[in-house]
Coordinates of C-alpha atoms (C1' of nucleotides) in Angstrom, one line a residue:
Chain A
M186 CA 155.9 145.1 114.4
S187 CA 155.2 148.4 112.0
S188 CA 152.2 150.8 112.3
P189 CA 149.4 150.6 110.2
Q190 CA 150.7 153.7 108.0
S191 CA 154.4 152.3 107.7
Q192 CA 155.3 150.2 105.1
S193 CA 158.5 148.9 106.2
Q194 CA 159.8 145.6 105.2
R195 CA 162.8 143.3 106.3
M196 CA 164.8 142.6 103.2
S197 CA 164.7 138.6 103.7
N198 CA 160.4 138.7 103.0
Y199 CA 160.5 141.2 100.0
F200 CA 161.1 141.0 96.5
L201 CA 164.1 142.9 95.2
P202 CA 166.1 141.4 92.3
T203 CA 168.9 143.8 92.2
L204 CA 171.1 143.4 89.3
K205 CA 175.1 144.1 89.1
E206 CA 175.1 144.4 85.4
T207 CA 173.1 146.4 83.2
P208 CA 170.7 144.2 80.7
S209 CA 172.0 145.6 77.3
E210 CA 168.9 146.7 76.2
A211 CA 168.6 150.0 78.4
Q212 CA 170.2 152.8 77.3
I213 CA 169.6 156.0 79.4
V214 CA 170.5 156.2 83.0
S215 CA 166.7 155.7 84.4
H216 CA 166.2 152.8 82.7
R217 CA 169.5 150.9 83.7
L218 CA 169.0 152.1 87.1
M219 CA 165.2 151.3 87.3
L220 CA 166.6 147.8 86.1
R221 CA 169.3 147.3 88.3
A222 CA 167.3 148.3 91.3
G223 CA 164.6 145.9 90.5
M224 CA 162.2 148.3 89.8
V225 CA 160.5 147.4 86.6
R226 CA 160.8 144.3 84.1
Q227 CA 160.4 144.8 80.3
S228 CA 157.5 142.4 79.4
A229 CA 157.9 143.9 75.5
A230 CA 158.5 146.8 74.1
G231 CA 157.1 149.7 75.9
L232 CA 155.5 147.5 78.4
Y233 CA 156.7 147.0 82.0
S234 CA 156.0 145.3 85.1
W235 CA 156.1 147.2 87.8
L236 CA 158.1 145.2 91.0
P237 CA 157.4 146.3 94.3
L238 CA 160.2 148.8 94.7
G239 CA 159.1 150.7 91.4
L240 CA 155.4 150.6 92.5
K241 CA 156.3 152.2 95.8
A242 CA 157.4 155.1 94.1
L243 CA 154.8 155.1 91.7
R244 CA 152.0 155.4 94.3
K245 CA 154.3 158.0 96.0
I246 CA 153.7 160.2 93.0
E247 CA 150.5 159.6 92.5
T248 CA 149.5 160.3 96.1
I249 CA 151.0 163.7 96.0
V250 CA 149.4 164.3 92.6
R251 CA 146.2 163.5 94.1
E252 CA 146.3 165.6 97.3
E253 CA 147.4 168.2 95.1
Q254 CA 144.6 168.1 92.9
A255 CA 142.3 168.0 96.0
K256 CA 143.5 171.2 97.5
A257 CA 142.7 172.7 93.7
G258 CA 139.4 171.6 93.8
A259 CA 139.5 169.0 91.1
I260 CA 137.5 165.9 92.1
E261 CA 138.6 162.4 91.4
M262 CA 136.6 159.8 89.2
L263 CA 138.0 156.3 87.2
M264 CA 137.5 156.2 83.8
P265 CA 138.2 152.6 82.0
T266 CA 141.1 151.7 79.5
L267 CA 139.0 150.3 76.8
Q268 CA 136.6 152.8 75.5
S269 CA 134.0 152.5 72.6
A270 CA 135.2 153.7 69.1
D271 CA 131.4 155.2 68.8
I272 CA 132.7 158.2 71.1
W273 CA 135.7 159.0 68.7
R274 CA 133.3 159.0 65.7
E275 CA 131.6 161.8 67.1
S276 CA 134.5 163.7 68.0
G277 CA 135.9 162.7 64.5
R278 CA 139.0 161.9 66.4
Y279 CA 138.6 157.7 65.6
E280 CA 139.8 158.9 62.1
D281 CA 142.3 161.4 62.7
Y282 CA 144.0 159.7 65.5
G283 CA 146.4 157.3 63.4
K284 CA 148.1 154.2 64.4
E285 CA 149.0 155.6 67.6
M286 CA 145.6 154.1 68.6
L287 CA 145.1 150.5 69.6
R288 CA 142.2 149.4 68.0
I289 CA 140.5 146.3 69.2
T290 CA 137.6 144.6 68.3
D291 CA 135.4 142.0 70.9
R292 CA 133.9 139.4 70.4
H293 CA 130.7 141.1 68.8
G294 CA 132.3 142.9 66.4
R295 CA 132.2 146.2 68.1
D296 CA 134.8 148.4 68.1
L297 CA 136.6 149.3 71.0
L298 CA 140.4 151.0 71.7
Y299 CA 142.5 151.1 74.3
G300 CA 142.4 154.6 75.5
P301 CA 145.2 157.0 74.9
T302 CA 143.2 160.0 76.4
N303 CA 139.9 160.7 77.7
E304 CA 138.5 164.0 76.3
E305 CA 135.5 162.0 74.2
L306 CA 134.7 159.7 77.6
I307 CA 134.6 162.8 80.3
T308 CA 132.9 165.0 77.8
Q309 CA 129.8 162.2 77.2
I310 CA 129.7 161.5 81.0
F311 CA 129.2 165.5 81.5
R312 CA 126.7 165.9 79.0
D313 CA 124.7 162.8 80.2
N314 CA 124.8 164.4 83.2
V315 CA 125.1 168.2 83.4
V316 CA 122.8 170.3 82.0
S317 CA 122.9 173.7 83.7
Y318 CA 125.4 176.6 84.3
K319 CA 124.6 176.0 88.3
D320 CA 126.5 172.9 88.3
L321 CA 129.6 174.6 86.9
P322 CA 132.2 174.7 87.1
K323 CA 134.1 171.2 87.7
N324 CA 137.2 169.7 87.2
L325 CA 137.5 166.0 87.0
Y326 CA 140.2 164.0 86.7
H327 CA 141.4 160.4 87.1
I328 CA 144.9 158.4 87.4
Q329 CA 144.6 155.6 84.7
W330 CA 146.8 153.4 82.3
K331 CA 146.8 154.6 78.8
F332 CA 148.0 153.4 75.8
R333 CA 149.6 155.0 72.6
D334 CA 151.1 152.2 70.4
E335 CA 154.5 154.4 69.8
I336 CA 156.3 153.7 66.6
R337 CA 159.4 153.3 68.8
P338 CA 158.8 153.2 72.3
R339 CA 162.3 153.7 74.4
F340 CA 164.1 155.4 77.5
G341 CA 162.2 152.9 79.6
V342 CA 158.9 154.1 81.5
M343 CA 159.7 157.3 80.2
R344 CA 158.4 156.7 76.8
G345 CA 156.7 153.2 77.2
R346 CA 153.6 152.3 75.3
E347 CA 151.5 151.7 78.2
F348 CA 151.8 154.7 80.8
L349 CA 150.1 155.7 84.0
M350 CA 148.6 159.2 83.5
K351 CA 146.4 161.8 85.6
D352 CA 144.1 163.3 83.1
G353 CA 141.9 166.0 84.5
Y354 CA 139.2 168.1 82.5
S355 CA 137.7 171.4 83.7
F356 CA 134.0 172.4 82.9
D357 CA 133.4 176.3 82.4
I358 CA 130.6 178.5 81.3
D359 CA 132.4 180.7 79.6
E360 CA 136.1 181.6 78.8
A361 CA 136.9 183.7 81.7
S362 CA 135.8 181.2 84.1
A363 CA 137.9 178.1 81.8
R364 CA 140.8 180.3 82.5
T365 CA 140.6 180.7 86.3
A366 CA 140.3 176.6 85.8
Y367 CA 143.2 176.9 84.0
Y368 CA 145.2 178.6 86.2
K369 CA 144.6 176.7 89.2
M370 CA 145.9 174.1 87.6
F371 CA 149.1 176.1 86.5
L372 CA 149.8 176.5 90.3
A373 CA 148.6 173.1 91.7
Y374 CA 150.9 171.5 89.2
L375 CA 153.9 174.0 90.5
R376 CA 153.0 172.5 93.6
S377 CA 152.8 169.1 92.9
F378 CA 156.1 169.1 91.0
R379 CA 158.1 170.8 93.7
R380 CA 156.8 168.3 96.7
M381 CA 158.7 165.8 94.5
G382 CA 161.9 167.6 94.8
L383 CA 161.7 168.5 91.0
K384 CA 162.2 172.1 89.9
A385 CA 159.6 172.1 87.0
M386 CA 159.5 175.0 84.9
P387 CA 156.3 175.8 83.0
V388 CA 156.9 176.7 78.8
A389 CA 154.8 178.0 76.2
A390 CA 153.3 175.7 74.3
D391 CA 151.7 175.0 70.6
T392 CA 148.0 175.9 71.4
G393 CA 146.8 174.3 68.3
P394 CA 143.8 175.5 66.5
I395 CA 142.5 177.4 69.4
G396 CA 144.9 179.9 70.0
G397 CA 145.3 181.9 72.6
D398 CA 148.3 181.9 75.3
L399 CA 146.2 179.4 77.4
S400 CA 148.9 176.3 76.8
H401 CA 152.3 175.0 78.9
E402 CA 154.2 172.4 78.9
F403 CA 155.9 171.4 82.4
I404 CA 159.8 170.5 82.3
I405 CA 162.0 169.6 84.4
L406 CA 165.5 170.0 83.4
A407 CA 168.1 166.6 83.3
E408 CA 170.8 166.4 80.9
T409 CA 169.4 163.4 79.1
G410 CA 166.5 165.6 78.5
E411 CA 164.6 164.7 75.4
S412 CA 164.0 168.6 74.2
E413 CA 165.9 171.7 74.4
V414 CA 164.4 174.5 76.5
F415 CA 165.8 177.9 76.2
C416 CA 164.4 180.4 79.3
H417 CA 165.1 183.2 81.6
S418 CA 167.6 182.0 84.2
D419 CA 165.0 183.9 86.6
I420 CA 162.0 181.6 86.3
L421 CA 163.9 178.7 87.7
D422 CA 164.4 180.6 91.1
L423 CA 160.8 182.3 91.4
P424 CA 158.9 180.6 94.7
V425 CA 156.0 178.3 94.1
P426 CA 152.8 180.0 95.6
E427 CA 151.2 178.2 98.7
A428 CA 147.7 176.8 98.5
E429 CA 146.5 179.3 100.9
L430 CA 146.7 182.0 98.5
M431 CA 144.0 180.4 96.5
G432 CA 140.7 180.3 97.8
D433 CA 137.4 180.3 96.3
D434 CA 137.8 184.0 95.0
T435 CA 140.6 183.4 92.4
G436 CA 139.6 186.6 90.4
D437 CA 143.2 187.5 90.9
L438 CA 145.1 184.6 90.1
A439 CA 146.1 186.6 86.7
P440 CA 149.2 188.4 88.5
L441 CA 150.4 185.5 90.0
I442 CA 150.6 183.4 86.5
E443 CA 152.0 186.1 85.4
S444 CA 155.1 186.2 87.5
F445 CA 155.8 183.2 85.8
T446 CA 155.1 183.6 82.5
Q447 CA 156.3 187.2 81.9
Y448 CA 159.7 185.3 81.4
Y449 CA 160.7 183.9 78.2
A450 CA 160.7 179.8 78.4
R451 CA 160.5 177.9 75.6
S452 CA 161.2 174.4 74.4
D453 CA 162.8 174.0 70.5
E454 CA 159.7 173.7 68.7
M455 CA 158.5 176.7 70.1
H456 CA 161.8 178.8 70.3
D457 CA 162.5 182.0 68.5
S458 CA 165.7 182.7 69.0
A459 CA 165.3 186.3 67.6
M460 CA 163.0 186.6 70.9
F461 CA 165.2 184.7 72.9
E462 CA 168.1 187.1 72.5
A463 CA 165.5 190.6 72.5
Q464 CA 163.9 189.5 75.5
V465 CA 166.6 187.7 77.8
P466 CA 169.6 189.5 78.6
A467 CA 172.6 187.8 77.9
D468 CA 173.5 186.7 81.4
K469 CA 170.3 185.1 81.9
Q470 CA 170.3 183.1 79.2
V471 CA 169.4 179.8 80.0
T472 CA 169.7 176.4 77.2
A473 CA 169.2 173.3 78.6
R474 CA 167.9 169.9 78.0
G475 CA 164.3 168.8 79.9
I476 CA 161.8 166.4 80.3
E477 CA 158.0 166.9 79.7
V478 CA 156.0 165.6 82.6
G479 CA 152.9 167.8 82.6
H480 CA 150.7 169.5 79.8
I481 CA 147.8 171.7 80.5
F482 CA 145.7 173.2 77.9
Y483 CA 142.4 175.0 76.9
F484 CA 140.7 173.9 74.3
G485 CA 137.5 175.5 74.4
Q486 CA 134.5 174.0 72.8
K487 CA 135.7 171.9 70.4
Y488 CA 134.3 168.6 72.2
S489 CA 131.8 169.8 73.7
T490 CA 130.6 171.5 70.3
A491 CA 131.1 168.1 68.1
M492 CA 129.4 166.0 71.7
K493 CA 126.7 168.6 71.8
A494 CA 128.1 169.3 75.7
L495 CA 125.4 171.8 76.2
V496 CA 124.2 173.5 79.5
A497 CA 121.6 176.2 80.0
G498 CA 122.8 179.5 80.9
P499 CA 121.2 182.2 83.4
D500 CA 119.4 183.3 80.3
G501 CA 117.8 179.7 79.7
K502 CA 119.7 179.2 76.4
D503 CA 122.1 176.3 75.6
T504 CA 125.7 177.1 75.4
A505 CA 128.4 174.2 74.7
V506 CA 130.8 174.4 77.3
H507 CA 133.9 175.4 77.8
S508 CA 136.8 172.9 78.6
G509 CA 140.3 172.1 79.2
S510 CA 142.6 169.1 79.5
Y511 CA 145.2 168.9 82.2
G512 CA 147.6 166.0 82.2
I513 CA 150.7 164.8 84.3
G514 CA 152.9 161.4 83.1
I515 CA 153.0 159.9 86.6
S516 CA 155.1 156.5 85.4
R517 CA 157.0 158.8 83.0
L518 CA 158.1 161.2 86.2
V519 CA 159.6 158.0 88.1
G520 CA 162.0 157.9 85.2
G521 CA 162.3 161.8 85.1
I522 CA 162.9 162.0 88.8
I523 CA 165.7 159.4 88.5
E524 CA 167.2 161.6 85.5
A525 CA 167.1 164.3 87.3
S526 CA 168.5 162.7 90.7
H527 CA 170.9 160.2 90.3
D528 CA 174.8 159.5 90.9
D529 CA 177.6 157.1 89.6
D530 CA 176.6 154.6 92.3
G531 CA 172.9 154.7 92.0
I532 CA 169.4 156.8 92.4
V533 CA 169.0 159.5 95.2
W534 CA 165.5 159.6 95.5
P535 CA 164.0 162.9 96.8
W536 CA 162.2 162.2 100.4
A537 CA 158.6 162.8 99.0
V538 CA 158.7 159.7 96.4
A539 CA 161.3 157.7 97.7
P540 CA 160.0 154.4 98.3
F541 CA 161.6 153.8 101.9
H542 CA 162.6 156.5 103.7
V543 CA 165.7 154.9 105.3
G544 CA 167.4 152.0 104.7
L545 CA 168.7 150.0 108.0
I546 CA 171.7 147.6 107.6
N547 CA 172.5 145.1 109.9
L548 CA 176.0 144.5 109.5
K549 CA 176.2 141.2 111.0
P550 CA 172.7 139.2 111.1
G551 CA 173.3 136.8 114.4
H552 CA 174.8 138.9 116.4
E553 CA 172.6 139.3 119.3
G554 CA 173.7 143.2 119.9
C555 CA 173.3 144.2 116.3
D556 CA 170.0 142.3 115.9
A557 CA 168.6 143.7 119.0
L558 CA 169.7 147.4 118.1
C559 CA 168.7 147.1 114.8
A560 CA 164.9 145.7 116.0
R561 CA 165.0 148.5 118.5
L562 CA 165.6 151.0 115.4
F563 CA 163.4 149.4 112.7
D564 CA 160.3 149.2 115.5
T565 CA 160.6 153.1 116.6
L566 CA 161.0 154.5 113.2
S567 CA 158.1 152.1 111.7
Q568 CA 156.0 152.9 114.2
N569 CA 156.8 156.8 113.5
G570 CA 155.4 156.4 110.4
L571 CA 158.3 156.0 108.6
D572 CA 159.0 153.3 105.7
V573 CA 162.3 151.8 106.4
L574 CA 163.9 148.7 104.4
Y575 CA 165.9 146.9 107.2
D576 CA 168.3 144.7 105.3
D577 CA 169.2 141.9 107.3
R578 CA 170.0 139.3 104.9
D579 CA 173.3 137.2 105.8
E580 CA 175.3 138.8 102.8
R581 CA 178.8 140.6 103.1
A582 CA 178.8 144.4 104.2
G583 CA 180.1 145.8 100.7
A584 CA 177.2 144.0 98.9
K585 CA 174.7 145.5 101.4
F586 CA 176.2 149.1 101.0
S587 CA 176.3 148.9 97.3
T588 CA 172.4 147.7 97.0
M589 CA 171.4 150.6 99.5
D590 CA 173.6 153.0 97.3
L591 CA 172.2 151.5 94.2
I592 CA 168.0 151.8 95.2
G593 CA 169.1 155.2 96.5
L594 CA 167.1 155.3 99.9
P595 CA 167.3 159.4 101.7
W596 CA 169.0 158.0 104.8
Q597 CA 171.3 155.0 105.5
A598 CA 171.5 153.5 109.1
V599 CA 174.2 151.4 109.6
I600 CA 174.3 149.1 112.9
G601 CA 177.8 147.0 113.0
P602 CA 179.3 145.0 116.2
R603 CA 181.0 148.1 117.1
G604 CA 178.1 150.7 117.5
A605 CA 175.7 147.9 118.8
E606 CA 178.2 147.8 121.4
G607 CA 177.7 151.4 122.8
Q608 CA 174.5 151.4 121.2
E609 CA 175.3 153.8 118.5
V610 CA 174.2 154.1 114.5
E611 CA 176.0 155.5 111.8
I612 CA 174.1 157.7 109.8
K613 CA 174.7 158.2 106.0
N614 CA 173.0 160.9 103.6
R615 CA 172.8 159.2 100.5
A616 CA 172.8 162.7 98.5
T617 CA 176.0 164.0 100.3
G618 CA 178.0 160.8 101.5
E619 CA 177.8 163.0 105.1
K620 CA 178.2 160.0 107.8
H621 CA 177.6 160.9 111.3
V622 CA 177.5 158.3 114.4
L623 CA 175.0 158.6 116.9
A624 CA 173.4 157.5 119.8
L625 CA 170.0 155.6 119.4
D626 CA 167.6 158.7 120.3
A627 CA 169.5 161.2 118.5
A628 CA 169.5 158.6 115.1
I629 CA 166.0 158.5 115.7
A630 CA 165.5 162.0 115.6
L631 CA 167.9 162.8 112.5
L632 CA 165.9 160.0 110.3
S633 CA 162.5 161.3 111.3
S634 CA 163.0 164.0 108.7
P635 CA 164.4 164.7 105.4
P636 CA 167.9 165.4 104.6
E637 CA 168.5 168.9 103.8
S638 CA 169.9 168.7 100.4
A639 CA 167.1 166.2 99.4
Q640 CA 164.5 168.9 100.2
Chain B
rC219 C1' 157.9 153.9 58.9
rG220 C1' 163.5 154.3 56.7
rG221 C1' 168.6 152.9 58.1
rG222 C1' 171.5 150.0 61.2
rG223 C1' 172.4 146.1 64.8
rC224 C1' 171.6 142.2 67.7
rU225 C1' 168.7 137.3 69.9
rU226 C1' 173.7 131.1 72.7
rG227 C1' 171.6 129.1 81.3
rG228 C1' 168.4 134.3 85.6
rC229 C1' 172.1 138.8 83.6
rG230 C1' 176.8 140.1 80.8
rC231 C1' 179.3 137.7 76.9
rA232 C1' 182.9 134.2 73.8
rG233 C1' 181.9 130.4 70.0
rU234 C1' 179.3 131.7 63.5
rC235 C1' 184.2 133.5 58.9
rU236 C1' 186.7 128.2 58.3
rG237 C1' 179.9 122.8 60.4
rG238 C1' 182.3 118.0 64.1
rU239 C1' 177.4 117.4 69.4
rA240 C1' 178.1 124.2 73.5
rG241 C1' 181.9 127.6 77.0
rC242 C1' 183.4 131.9 80.3
rG243 C1' 182.1 135.7 83.9
rC244 C1' 178.1 137.1 87.6
rA245 C1' 173.9 134.5 90.0
rC246 C1' 172.6 130.2 92.0
rC247 C1' 172.9 125.3 95.6
rU248 C1' 176.5 122.4 99.0
rG249 C1' 180.8 122.3 102.3
rG250 C1' 185.1 125.3 104.5
rU251 C1' 187.8 129.8 105.3
rU252 C1' 186.3 134.6 105.5
rU253 C1' 183.2 139.0 107.6
rG254 C1' 182.8 147.9 107.3
rG255 C1' 182.5 148.9 100.1
rG256 C1' 179.1 143.9 95.4
rA257 C1' 185.1 138.1 98.8
rC258 C1' 188.5 133.3 98.8
rC259 C1' 188.8 127.7 97.6
rA260 C1' 186.5 123.0 96.5
rG261 C1' 182.6 120.8 95.0
rG262 C1' 177.6 121.0 92.2
rG263 C1' 172.8 122.0 89.2
rG264 C1' 170.7 124.7 85.1
rG265 C1' 170.9 125.8 78.2
rU266 C1' 165.5 122.0 72.3
rC267 C1' 172.3 128.3 71.0
rG268 C1' 164.8 132.8 69.0
rC269 C1' 161.0 130.2 65.6
rA270 C1' 159.9 127.3 61.0
rG271 C1' 161.7 125.2 56.7
rG272 C1' 166.2 123.7 53.7
rU273 C1' 171.5 121.7 52.6
rU274 C1' 174.5 117.9 55.1
rC275 C1' 176.3 111.5 57.4
rG276 C1' 176.5 116.1 60.6
rA277 C1' 174.2 122.6 61.7
rG278 C1' 174.8 127.4 67.6
rU279 C1' 177.6 127.4 62.6
rC280 C1' 175.4 127.5 55.5
rC281 C1' 170.5 128.5 52.6
rU282 C1' 165.5 130.5 53.0
rG283 C1' 161.6 132.5 55.5
rC284 C1' 159.2 134.2 60.0
rA285 C1' 159.2 136.8 64.7
rG286 C1' 161.2 139.5 69.0
rC287 C1' 164.4 143.2 70.9
rC288 C1' 167.7 147.9 70.7
rC289 C1' 169.9 152.0 68.2
rC290 C1' 170.0 156.2 64.7
rG291 C1' 166.2 159.2 62.2
rA292 C1' 160.9 161.0 61.4
rC293 C1' 156.5 161.1 65.6
rC294 C1' 155.1 161.7 70.7
rA295 C1' 153.1 162.6 77.7

RNA sequence: CGGGGCUUGGCGCAGUCUGGUAGCGCACCUGGUUUGGGACCAGGGGGUCGCAGGUUCGAGUCCUGCAGCCCCGACCA
């Protein structure tokens, strides 16, 4: 009964194994809630199966990233999870990477590895297929599972060993145009995180051997964040520039970027307290905890030189391309969003990444009036393109309310015998707890857009 | 990888010190009563007690080895 684009579900047909009690291994709130809400199950240290509800949230985040990458001109592709060790030997990282890299030998005795990142592979693809500056610039990305054999995986999906990441790579003829590529991604990241309902702050990051000012981490603020961040409070309230501001003529992106980078913002590893005190007025100094959800950096000719990714310039001479890489931790974001948005009763999903928009509760399945009104609401919302999770189980009211609060869908629509009588629906805003009793049409109108507080 | 802890039914736990053939709550099944914030009564199903050795008439319990998982630290998207 739902439209093709809607992914509405009846709970009686769904797979949503919720838990009343928290499994003992989960310590932080997002991990606890993801287990209790039936989003993931752990299969081994740092490895998780994504159950239907968790997968839906993951896919929504993925879609936002994909759309914003497209707007910024990046092109999607897909590279394999396993890579040949040969290209890593070429770049010199096979030896350097250490035990974090999972090394595998196939039946022929060839050395493979489960990719922790893809600079080598993309560089190989690039050099084999692009030979002229006329084909530049290019920005290629993929969204793929990675593996890093962390010494100590923890925090659920926030620091698993296997993780879903969007990683993109830009290729430019010189540093100036590479800088433009970097700026575009900087802005695309701000927009992506804002769409997910997050306040993400770009902080200066270590540029390593390359130097320069082109490396930023994007941090979302959450009390349980892994690192401490120090910033000027104004950076938190800067408006995020719209995509329309970014045509192909991007010569003047620098001022936009500077509107962010002019403020002091650093995580603990780069923090300089003397500089902080000097640059930020006391009443604007913010110290908080955050979770890194993205990292962009320019690495120049590091891989292109080592791996001979050369293109002919206008003068006919070969030069190594200038590259940058741009990562977003997609699976980590699921945990990060929950860290940033929950309460004592459960998750509070921002509209854009909620697994379903509306949780519909039938207080009395089998009651003719309730069933009919629920069916009408379910069908209409679904046909309007909304994702509805319909609790049609034969459970007590309290159990349904608790489950719905736990999984945290932005809107709850409750229909019981009382309301069915008058064709009325009780609507609850999950974030604020605010309730309204509305006639069917008014309820449909309200449920069709985000609750204000979730925007 | 250093330090600490844990492993008993799907989940949370007791039982281990002091050896005697496994228990509680939740969940699940059946029947009944309930029915707007995780109900109640009665009955029921489900566990080679992480694995492998050993001691013993007898091991969840004692000994040895191994594995898995969690926490703190160092490291990281």
